[in-house]
Amino acid sequence: MAVDAITIHLPDGLYRRLERLASLTHQPLEGLIVKTLSSSLPPLPDDLPPATRDALMALESLNDNELQQVVQATLPDQQYERLTMLREQRRERILSANEQTDLDQLQQEADTLVLKKAYAAVLLKWRGQSPSPSPTPGSSETNA
């Protein structure tokens, strides 16, 4: 495993807290800092399947207003209704091959939309913005 070294300047209070925690947990200070950083950083799309990764990484170049629009995005009504209908039918009977293909495709689109909305919200938060709340599930405005 390659290791890169950096120098960071910490406020005295933060350094003392880290030093005390390292002492309490019997860990080297450097190891504690690495563990703390690793656990606090959110995952990035780099390790996702290519189509999903590309869809999420495309959001990184959007401005804040465009990201807010992604956070507010919903499936088109027709797709949402078809997805809901196929899910209900699946509970009642075995779907035909075409219906199952449609369901799988619609579910993938819905899942990708949810991931995009979540990543857009994370990007906004990293930029110091507050994502606008999504429409309430079950309202006429939401479908994902």
PDB file of C-alpha atoms in Angstrom, residues 86-133:
ATOM      1  CA  LEU A  86     -45.852  -4.062 -11.941  1.00  0.00           C
ATOM      2  CA  ARG A  87     -44.800  -4.285  -8.292  1.00  0.00           C
ATOM      3  CA  GLU A  88     -48.414  -4.887  -7.266  1.00  0.00           C
ATOM      4  CA  GLN A  89     -48.932  -7.471  -9.996  1.00  0.00           C
ATOM      5  CA  ARG A  90     -45.740  -9.271  -8.916  1.00  0.00           C
ATOM      6  CA  ARG A  91     -47.281  -9.754  -5.474  1.00  0.00           C
ATOM      7  CA  GLU A  92     -50.390 -11.319  -7.026  1.00  0.00           C
ATOM      8  CA  ARG A  93     -48.888 -13.473  -9.750  1.00  0.00           C
ATOM      9  CA  ILE A  94     -45.749 -14.383 -11.672  1.00  0.00           C
ATOM     10  CA  LEU A  95     -44.937 -11.689 -14.206  1.00  0.00           C
ATOM     11  CA  SER A  96     -44.428 -12.479 -17.876  1.00  0.00           C
ATOM     12  CA  ALA A  97     -40.878 -12.196 -19.199  1.00  0.00           C
ATOM     13  CA  ASN A  98     -41.681  -8.826 -20.799  1.00  0.00           C
ATOM     14  CA  GLU A  99     -43.279  -7.528 -17.621  1.00  0.00           C
ATOM     15  CA  GLN A 100     -40.303  -8.668 -15.548  1.00  0.00           C
ATOM     16  CA  THR A 101     -37.922  -6.961 -17.994  1.00  0.00           C
ATOM     17  CA  ASP A 102     -39.960  -3.756 -17.747  1.00  0.00           C
ATOM     18  CA  LEU A 103     -39.989  -3.984 -13.959  1.00  0.00           C
ATOM     19  CA  ASP A 104     -36.233  -4.555 -13.799  1.00  0.00           C
ATOM     20  CA  GLN A 105     -35.569  -1.594 -16.103  1.00  0.00           C
ATOM     21  CA  LEU A 106     -37.924   0.735 -14.246  1.00  0.00           C
ATOM     22  CA  GLN A 107     -36.503  -0.351 -10.899  1.00  0.00           C
ATOM     23  CA  GLN A 108     -32.968   0.344 -12.160  1.00  0.00           C
ATOM     24  CA  GLU A 109     -34.052   3.815 -13.313  1.00  0.00           C
ATOM     25  CA  ALA A 110     -35.673   4.518  -9.953  1.00  0.00           C
ATOM     26  CA  ASP A 111     -32.612   3.265  -8.070  1.00  0.00           C
ATOM     27  CA  THR A 112     -30.289   5.401 -10.195  1.00  0.00           C
ATOM     28  CA  LEU A 113     -32.499   8.428  -9.605  1.00  0.00           C
ATOM     29  CA  VAL A 114     -32.367   7.889  -5.842  1.00  0.00           C
ATOM     30  CA  LEU A 115     -28.562   7.598  -5.965  1.00  0.00           C
ATOM     31  CA  LYS A 116     -28.308  10.755  -8.081  1.00  0.00           C
ATOM     32  CA  LYS A 117     -30.550  12.664  -5.678  1.00  0.00           C
ATOM     33  CA  ALA A 118     -28.487  11.522  -2.697  1.00  0.00           C
ATOM     34  CA  TYR A 119     -25.162  12.342  -4.358  1.00  0.00           C
ATOM     35  CA  ALA A 120     -26.442  15.750  -5.460  1.00  0.00           C
ATOM     36  CA  ALA A 121     -27.423  16.432  -1.840  1.00  0.00           C
ATOM     37  CA  VAL A 122     -23.956  15.368  -0.643  1.00  0.00           C
ATOM     38  CA  LEU A 123     -22.292  17.628  -3.204  1.00  0.00           C
ATOM     39  CA  LEU A 124     -24.438  20.550  -2.089  1.00  0.00           C
ATOM     40  CA  LYS A 125     -23.559  19.882   1.542  1.00  0.00           C
ATOM     41  CA  TRP A 126     -19.833  19.747   0.723  1.00  0.00           C
ATOM     42  CA  ARG A 127     -20.248  23.107  -1.005  1.00  0.00           C
ATOM     43  CA  GLY A 128     -21.839  24.572   2.111  1.00  0.00           C
ATOM     44  CA  GLN A 129     -25.368  24.585   0.702  1.00  0.00           C
ATOM     45  CA  SER A 130     -28.515  23.055   2.146  1.00  0.00           C
ATOM     46  CA  PRO A 131     -30.354  20.771  -0.249  1.00  0.00           C
ATOM     47  CA  SER A 132     -34.007  21.687  -0.654  1.00  0.00           C
ATOM     48  CA  PRO A 133     -36.230  18.943   0.727  1.00  0.00           C
TER      49      PRO A 133
END
